[in-house]
Amino acid sequence: MSIEGSLKKVTTQTVREAKLTGTRLTMLTAYDFTMARLLDRAGIDIFLVGDSLGMVIAGYETTLPVTVDQMIYHSSAVVRGTTRALVITDMPFMSYQVTAEEALINAGRIMKESGVSGVKLEGGKAVAATINKIVSAGIPVMGHLGLTPQSIHQFGSYKVRAKEKTEAEQLISDARALEAAGCFAIVLEKVPAQLAAQVTASLSIPTIGIGAGPSCDGQVLVSYDMLGLFTEFKPRFARRYDDLGSRIIESARRYADDVRNKKFPSAEESY
Ligand code: KIV
């Protein structure tokens, strides 16, 4: 089943209902107006303005340097390019970890200045009270558990998380805490498929997996990975649906050849 056929705007309510009807949710990252317009035409349900933009757009090694202002800039461009999808923005590193008050101010700025419909935060019980404060102010929150990239220096690598019993149990109780705090959905990143299935079955809100197997209620990929635009590294879960990187290089080469050989512009392309 899919909600893609419907032209109705996707809301956090639609996302919650998808769990009840068994409708699989589709989510991709989007960082700009043009890409949002294209992905919206494809009927993708949710756009995540991910802080992965720090890596794939800005070329940083991690997501850590990304700022609230940068997220607002990209989010407002995505909102302008979107008619149907639900647009959610990642709260960047250190914009919500210090105090719940500061987190609420930053979440409020992101909502007011970009026009997105909610925010995403990484972490479990440690951020549950903060999430509850943000949700209580009327701001929808998506959670994010498992391999949470903002904690990369604590993890030490991008390996699969929660393979061991203790961490798996912690993840299950974190997921419950996020649901109780008011999250409308939770991203599960790079965790064993069986654990993701168990978490998905135990929650009344949808899980959206990335490297978390087929049992999640939806799937998310970084659009630049999925389209073959970002090829620095390729995680096993990141299925490539195109090789746009090679196609862009080829098109740029043909353009350069035409300019060098005086084949561009033609008379029809001139005034
Ligand atoms: O920033 C991002 O792109 C994300 C996805 C990997 C879920 O958080």
XYZ file of C-alpha atoms and ligand atoms in Angstrom:
279
model
C 0.000 0.000 0.000
C 1.180 3.560 -0.579
C -0.022 7.094 0.163
C 1.876 8.408 -2.864
C -1.228 8.431 -5.094
C -2.864 11.003 -2.823
C -2.065 14.639 -3.578
C -3.029 15.614 -0.058
C -0.282 17.239 1.991
C 1.437 14.705 4.228
C 1.189 15.648 7.910
C 2.517 14.140 11.113
C -1.005 12.757 11.522
C -0.764 10.988 8.136
C 2.529 9.519 9.291
C 1.025 8.232 12.553
C -1.955 6.768 10.671
C 0.365 4.962 8.234
C 1.342 2.667 11.091
C -2.283 1.716 11.696
C -3.003 0.988 8.033
C 0.314 -0.766 7.371
C 1.213 1.862 4.750
C 4.980 1.949 4.159
C 6.488 5.446 4.554
C 9.096 6.811 2.144
C 11.612 9.393 3.314
C 14.649 10.941 1.578
C 16.965 13.746 2.538
C 16.541 17.023 0.629
C 18.726 20.085 0.935
C 17.585 22.529 -1.743
C 14.618 23.887 -3.734
C 15.272 22.093 -7.051
C 15.822 18.643 -5.543
C 12.776 19.065 -3.279
C 10.627 19.879 -6.328
C 11.829 16.748 -8.141
C 11.468 14.428 -5.155
C 8.028 15.881 -4.394
C 6.909 15.048 -7.946
C 8.101 11.479 -7.321
C 5.670 11.265 -4.399
C 8.197 10.848 -1.572
C 6.246 11.226 1.695
C 8.797 12.879 3.989
C 11.803 15.109 3.299
C 14.455 15.218 5.937
C 16.657 18.283 5.787
C 19.377 16.187 7.371
C 22.496 17.539 8.999
C 24.169 15.065 6.613
C 24.241 18.212 4.462
C 27.385 19.074 6.413
C 29.063 16.120 4.698
C 27.406 15.882 1.275
C 26.861 19.613 0.607
C 29.548 21.344 2.666
C 32.255 18.652 2.538
C 32.885 18.423 6.303
C 34.119 15.062 7.627
C 31.253 14.783 10.115
C 27.893 16.435 10.757
C 29.206 18.239 13.844
C 30.105 21.673 12.410
C 26.598 22.311 11.030
C 24.810 25.332 12.557
C 21.173 26.232 13.201
C 21.439 29.081 10.670
C 22.656 26.678 7.968
C 19.782 24.294 8.708
C 17.304 27.192 8.466
C 18.764 28.343 5.126
C 18.509 24.875 3.554
C 15.148 24.075 5.164
C 13.471 27.224 3.834
C 14.697 26.353 0.311
C 13.269 22.831 0.652
C 9.951 24.180 1.948
C 9.683 26.503 -1.081
C 10.169 23.498 -3.378
C 7.649 21.266 -1.628
C 3.914 20.945 -2.157
C 3.024 17.544 -0.751
C 5.770 16.021 1.392
C 6.146 16.556 5.120
C 9.379 18.494 5.725
C 11.367 17.772 8.894
C 14.667 19.392 9.888
C 17.528 17.920 11.883
C 18.474 19.935 14.939
C 22.260 20.217 14.610
C 24.872 19.174 17.163
C 24.794 21.281 20.350
C 21.557 23.048 19.444
C 19.512 20.906 21.877
C 21.925 19.113 24.242
C 22.733 21.935 26.705
C 19.330 22.834 28.160
C 15.710 22.083 27.265
C 15.066 25.851 27.135
C 17.779 26.417 24.557
C 16.515 23.406 22.584
C 13.010 24.882 22.514
C 14.311 28.276 21.374
C 16.290 26.631 18.552
C 13.421 24.339 17.511
C 11.126 27.384 17.494
C 13.569 29.358 15.331
C 13.832 26.483 12.843
C 10.026 26.242 12.604
C 9.375 30.007 12.382
C 12.202 30.957 10.050
C 12.021 28.021 7.609
C 8.400 26.892 7.651
C 9.150 23.183 8.208
C 6.629 20.972 10.012
C 8.843 19.450 12.679
C 12.344 18.699 13.909
C 14.462 15.593 14.456
C 16.735 15.023 17.441
C 19.249 12.266 18.074
C 19.285 10.321 21.341
C 17.155 8.370 23.807
C 16.270 8.853 27.477
C 18.894 11.586 27.818
C 16.879 13.883 25.529
C 13.363 12.649 26.395
C 12.565 15.569 28.741
C 13.801 18.033 26.101
C 11.645 16.365 23.452
C 8.652 16.568 25.751
C 9.200 20.303 26.229
C 9.440 20.870 22.453
C 6.371 18.710 21.729
C 4.418 20.511 24.480
C 5.049 23.774 22.606
C 3.300 22.297 19.557
C 6.419 21.335 17.622
C 6.380 17.767 16.251
C 9.530 15.771 16.977
C 11.006 12.759 15.203
C 13.467 10.697 17.264
C 16.672 9.040 16.041
C 18.308 5.994 17.681
C 21.065 3.517 16.857
C 23.994 4.940 14.932
C 23.453 8.591 15.731
C 26.099 10.436 13.650
C 26.398 13.375 16.078
C 27.937 10.892 18.576
C 30.539 9.594 16.123
C 33.462 10.608 18.345
C 31.938 8.657 21.235
C 31.270 5.580 19.050
C 34.652 5.749 17.313
C 33.328 4.280 14.045
C 30.282 4.023 11.783
C 29.836 0.298 12.642
C 26.436 -1.313 13.306
C 25.092 -0.396 16.770
C 23.245 -2.476 19.391
C 24.565 -5.882 18.359
C 25.253 -6.686 22.018
C 22.416 -7.488 24.436
C 22.995 -4.532 26.787
C 22.966 -1.928 24.025
C 19.973 -3.640 22.367
C 18.025 -3.501 25.655
C 19.011 0.129 26.080
C 17.754 0.908 22.573
C 14.401 -0.760 23.270
C 13.897 1.277 26.435
C 15.099 4.458 24.679
C 12.509 3.894 21.947
C 9.780 3.574 24.594
C 11.009 6.752 26.279
C 10.863 8.651 22.970
C 7.339 7.429 22.313
C 6.277 8.460 25.825
C 7.952 11.873 25.347
C 5.681 12.502 22.354
C 7.738 11.682 19.236
C 5.543 11.048 16.190
C 8.102 8.689 14.566
C 11.601 7.344 15.202
C 14.499 6.819 12.811
C 16.459 3.616 13.511
C 19.909 3.796 11.958
C 22.269 0.868 11.351
C 20.966 -1.626 13.907
C 20.317 -5.373 13.443
C 17.167 -6.079 11.427
C 15.763 -8.332 14.143
C 16.122 -5.654 16.815
C 14.484 -3.063 14.530
C 11.607 -5.503 13.952
C 11.191 -5.956 17.717
C 11.211 -2.193 18.355
C 8.771 -1.608 15.464
C 6.345 -4.213 16.836
C 6.506 -2.742 20.338
C 5.682 0.883 19.412
C 2.460 2.592 18.360
C 4.427 5.211 16.368
C 6.194 4.386 13.087
C 9.853 3.500 12.830
C 11.777 4.639 9.779
C 14.834 2.538 9.063
C 18.174 3.268 7.468
C 20.288 0.141 7.524
C 17.757 -1.377 9.934
C 16.204 -4.089 7.784
C 12.837 -4.534 6.088
C 10.477 -4.603 9.092
C 10.505 -0.870 9.863
C 7.339 1.058 9.016
C 9.262 3.156 6.503
C 12.691 3.635 4.991
C 14.981 6.645 4.620
C 18.114 7.134 2.532
C 20.430 10.065 1.977
C 19.307 11.218 -1.499
C 22.890 11.928 -2.605
C 23.833 8.281 -1.804
C 20.719 6.849 -3.430
C 21.239 8.864 -6.624
C 24.967 8.119 -6.847
C 25.991 11.752 -6.334
C 28.028 11.239 -3.167
C 30.480 8.420 -3.758
C 33.179 9.026 -1.140
C 31.993 5.923 0.710
C 29.079 3.542 0.226
C 27.438 1.915 3.228
C 25.995 -1.567 2.487
C 22.436 -0.364 3.109
C 22.635 2.565 0.663
C 21.186 1.016 -2.492
C 22.092 3.098 -5.555
C 19.166 3.809 -7.849
C 21.255 5.874 -10.255
C 24.772 6.970 -11.045
C 24.105 10.687 -11.449
C 27.683 11.508 -10.435
C 29.065 9.844 -13.596
C 26.302 11.351 -15.712
C 27.107 14.871 -14.444
C 30.814 14.395 -15.180
C 29.975 13.148 -18.688
C 27.582 16.069 -19.389
C 30.119 18.619 -18.131
C 32.799 17.040 -20.374
C 30.535 17.252 -23.428
C 29.751 20.913 -22.649
C 33.459 21.723 -22.259
C 34.253 19.934 -25.545
C 31.555 21.925 -27.336
C 32.876 25.238 -25.958
C 36.480 24.375 -26.829
C 35.483 23.241 -30.328
C 33.283 26.341 -30.851
C 30.157 24.165 -31.145
C 28.386 26.025 -28.357
C 26.536 28.350 -28.586
C 24.879 27.819 -31.952
C 23.081 30.487 -33.995
C 19.749 29.366 -32.463
C 21.188 29.781 -29.000
C 22.393 33.319 -29.779
C 20.543 36.682 -29.992
O 21.197 13.639 8.530
C 20.669 12.684 7.949
O 20.696 12.564 6.717
C 19.999 11.679 8.759
C 19.555 10.433 8.067
C 20.716 9.548 7.846
C 18.476 9.731 8.802
O 19.847 11.844 9.926
